PDB file of C-alpha atoms in Angstrom:
ATOM      1  CA  UNK A   1      12.416 -28.876   7.841  1.00 47.00           C
ATOM      2  CA  UNK A   2      11.610 -30.441   4.492  1.00 57.00           C
ATOM      3  CA  UNK A   3      14.130 -30.849   1.736  1.00 63.00           C
ATOM      4  CA  UNK A   4      13.208 -29.688  -1.734  1.00 64.00           C
ATOM      5  CA  UNK A   5      13.346 -32.490  -4.238  1.00 70.00           C
ATOM      6  CA  UNK A   6      14.221 -31.697  -7.846  1.00 69.00           C
ATOM      7  CA  UNK A   7      10.639 -32.487  -8.765  1.00 70.00           C
ATOM      8  CA  UNK A   8       9.168 -29.878  -6.423  1.00 75.00           C
ATOM      9  CA  UNK A   9      11.844 -27.386  -7.430  1.00 81.00           C
ATOM     10  CA  UNK A  10      10.854 -27.677 -11.097  1.00 80.00           C
ATOM     11  CA  UNK A  11       7.187 -27.454 -10.132  1.00 81.00           C
ATOM     12  CA  UNK A  12       7.732 -24.221  -8.182  1.00 82.00           C
ATOM     13  CA  UNK A  13       9.941 -22.753 -10.925  1.00 84.00           C
ATOM     14  CA  UNK A  14       7.367 -23.645 -13.566  1.00 85.00           C
ATOM     15  CA  UNK A  15       4.567 -21.969 -11.648  1.00 83.00           C
ATOM     16  CA  UNK A  16       6.673 -18.839 -11.114  1.00 84.00           C
ATOM     17  CA  UNK A  17       7.698 -18.576 -14.782  1.00 84.00           C
ATOM     18  CA  UNK A  18       4.164 -19.177 -16.080  1.00 85.00           C
ATOM     19  CA  UNK A  19       2.899 -16.525 -13.656  1.00 84.00           C
ATOM     20  CA  UNK A  20       5.476 -14.044 -14.955  1.00 80.00           C
ATOM     21  CA  UNK A  21       4.493 -14.862 -18.534  1.00 82.00           C
ATOM     22  CA  UNK A  22       0.780 -14.411 -17.876  1.00 82.00           C
ATOM     23  CA  UNK A  23       0.878 -11.325 -15.653  1.00 81.00           C
ATOM     24  CA  UNK A  24       3.627  -9.516 -17.544  1.00 75.00           C
ATOM     25  CA  UNK A  25       4.363  -6.103 -16.072  1.00 75.00           C
ATOM     26  CA  UNK A  26       3.738  -6.045 -12.351  1.00 73.00           C
ATOM     27  CA  UNK A  27       5.167  -4.756  -9.116  1.00 72.00           C
ATOM     28  CA  UNK A  28       6.110  -7.364  -6.539  1.00 67.00           C
ATOM     29  CA  UNK A  29       6.933  -5.542  -3.327  1.00 73.00           C
ATOM     30  CA  UNK A  30       9.971  -3.448  -4.198  1.00 74.00           C
ATOM     31  CA  UNK A  31      10.788  -5.400  -7.392  1.00 73.00           C
ATOM     32  CA  UNK A  32       9.236  -4.371 -10.683  1.00 76.00           C
ATOM     33  CA  UNK A  33       8.886  -7.157 -13.228  1.00 74.00           C
ATOM     34  CA  UNK A  34       8.697  -6.008 -16.851  1.00 77.00           C
ATOM     35  CA  UNK A  35       9.816  -8.862 -19.113  1.00 77.00           C
ATOM     36  CA  UNK A  36       8.687  -7.450 -22.457  1.00 79.00           C
ATOM     37  CA  UNK A  37       7.380  -9.554 -25.341  1.00 80.00           C
ATOM     38  CA  UNK A  38      10.413 -11.826 -25.766  1.00 83.00           C
ATOM     39  CA  UNK A  39      10.821 -12.155 -22.020  1.00 82.00           C
ATOM     40  CA  UNK A  40       7.208 -13.232 -21.614  1.00 84.00           C
ATOM     41  CA  UNK A  41       7.582 -15.811 -24.386  1.00 86.00           C
ATOM     42  CA  UNK A  42      10.815 -17.097 -22.845  1.00 87.00           C
ATOM     43  CA  UNK A  43       9.221 -17.258 -19.388  1.00 84.00           C
ATOM     44  CA  UNK A  44       6.266 -19.170 -20.828  1.00 86.00           C
ATOM     45  CA  UNK A  45       8.575 -21.647 -22.585  1.00 87.00           C
ATOM     46  CA  UNK A  46      10.722 -22.182 -19.482  1.00 87.00           C
ATOM     47  CA  UNK A  47       7.636 -22.453 -17.258  1.00 87.00           C
ATOM     48  CA  UNK A  48       5.888 -25.040 -19.407  1.00 87.00           C
ATOM     49  CA  UNK A  49       9.119 -27.011 -19.814  1.00 86.00           C
ATOM     50  CA  UNK A  50       9.670 -26.992 -16.058  1.00 84.00           C
ATOM     51  CA  UNK A  51       6.112 -28.122 -15.363  1.00 83.00           C
ATOM     52  CA  UNK A  52       6.362 -30.927 -17.911  1.00 82.00           C
ATOM     53  CA  UNK A  53       9.667 -32.018 -16.432  1.00 81.00           C
ATOM     54  CA  UNK A  54       8.156 -31.973 -12.934  1.00 79.00           C
ATOM     55  CA  UNK A  55       5.276 -34.130 -14.151  1.00 77.00           C
ATOM     56  CA  UNK A  56       7.776 -36.578 -15.606  1.00 73.00           C
ATOM     57  CA  UNK A  57       6.811 -36.124 -19.229  1.00 59.00           C
ATOM     58  CA  UNK A  58      10.220 -34.773 -20.245  1.00 56.00           C
ATOM     59  CA  UNK A  59      12.290 -37.024 -18.013  1.00 55.00           C
ATOM     60  CA  UNK A  60      13.077 -39.644 -20.649  1.00 52.00           C
ATOM     61  CA  UNK A  61      15.578 -41.546 -18.529  1.00 53.00           C
ATOM     62  CA  UNK A  62      13.043 -42.651 -15.901  1.00 53.00           C
ATOM     63  CA  UNK A  63       9.777 -42.796 -17.843  1.00 52.00           C
ATOM     64  CA  UNK A  64       9.501 -45.281 -20.677  1.00 59.00           C
ATOM     65  CA  UNK A  65       6.935 -44.679 -23.353  1.00 62.00           C
ATOM     66  CA  UNK A  66       5.542 -48.222 -23.020  1.00 68.00           C
ATOM     67  CA  UNK A  67       4.791 -47.635 -19.349  1.00 68.00           C
ATOM     68  CA  UNK A  68       3.232 -44.257 -20.097  1.00 66.00           C
ATOM     69  CA  UNK A  69       1.124 -45.704 -22.902  1.00 72.00           C
ATOM     70  CA  UNK A  70      -0.074 -48.651 -20.819  1.00 77.00           C
ATOM     71  CA  UNK A  71      -0.979 -46.437 -17.855  1.00 75.00           C
ATOM     72  CA  UNK A  72      -2.938 -44.040 -20.093  1.00 75.00           C
ATOM     73  CA  UNK A  73      -4.773 -46.971 -21.698  1.00 78.00           C
ATOM     74  CA  UNK A  74      -5.586 -48.370 -18.252  1.00 81.00           C
ATOM     75  CA  UNK A  75      -6.999 -45.009 -17.147  1.00 79.00           C
ATOM     76  CA  UNK A  76      -9.138 -44.833 -20.296  1.00 79.00           C
ATOM     77  CA  UNK A  77     -10.482 -48.347 -19.701  1.00 80.00           C
ATOM     78  CA  UNK A  78     -11.375 -47.479 -16.100  1.00 79.00           C
ATOM     79  CA  UNK A  79     -13.078 -44.269 -17.198  1.00 78.00           C
ATOM     80  CA  UNK A  80     -15.109 -46.042 -19.871  1.00 80.00           C
ATOM     81  CA  UNK A  81     -16.205 -48.772 -17.472  1.00 76.00           C
ATOM     82  CA  UNK A  82     -17.252 -46.227 -14.831  1.00 74.00           C
ATOM     83  CA  UNK A  83     -19.179 -44.212 -17.434  1.00 74.00           C
ATOM     84  CA  UNK A  84     -20.923 -47.388 -18.619  1.00 76.00           C
ATOM     85  CA  UNK A  85     -21.830 -48.276 -15.027  1.00 75.00           C
ATOM     86  CA  UNK A  86     -23.207 -44.801 -14.494  1.00 72.00           C
ATOM     87  CA  UNK A  87     -25.291 -44.920 -17.681  1.00 74.00           C
ATOM     88  CA  UNK A  88     -26.632 -48.420 -16.976  1.00 78.00           C
ATOM     89  CA  UNK A  89     -27.588 -47.444 -13.429  1.00 69.00           C
ATOM     90  CA  UNK A  90     -29.917 -44.673 -14.665  1.00 55.00           C
TER      91      UNK A  90
END
């Protein structure tokens, strides 16, 4: 049996809330979901916030902006070098 980590819990909650926001009125088995306009907006906000938290973008205590910036720059450099290699190989 696997334990749910907080990260996977926020990921699952985010997916559920975004699904509720997108689908809107639906019938799920014996439960009818009808959030209305404000409920859909609230579900979308909670869902996106949960997904961002699960990805670590809102978890300011563990992710420093310098680390995030350097990792994004490193990914860009790798992408540019691979694109250049692909173009030069043609």
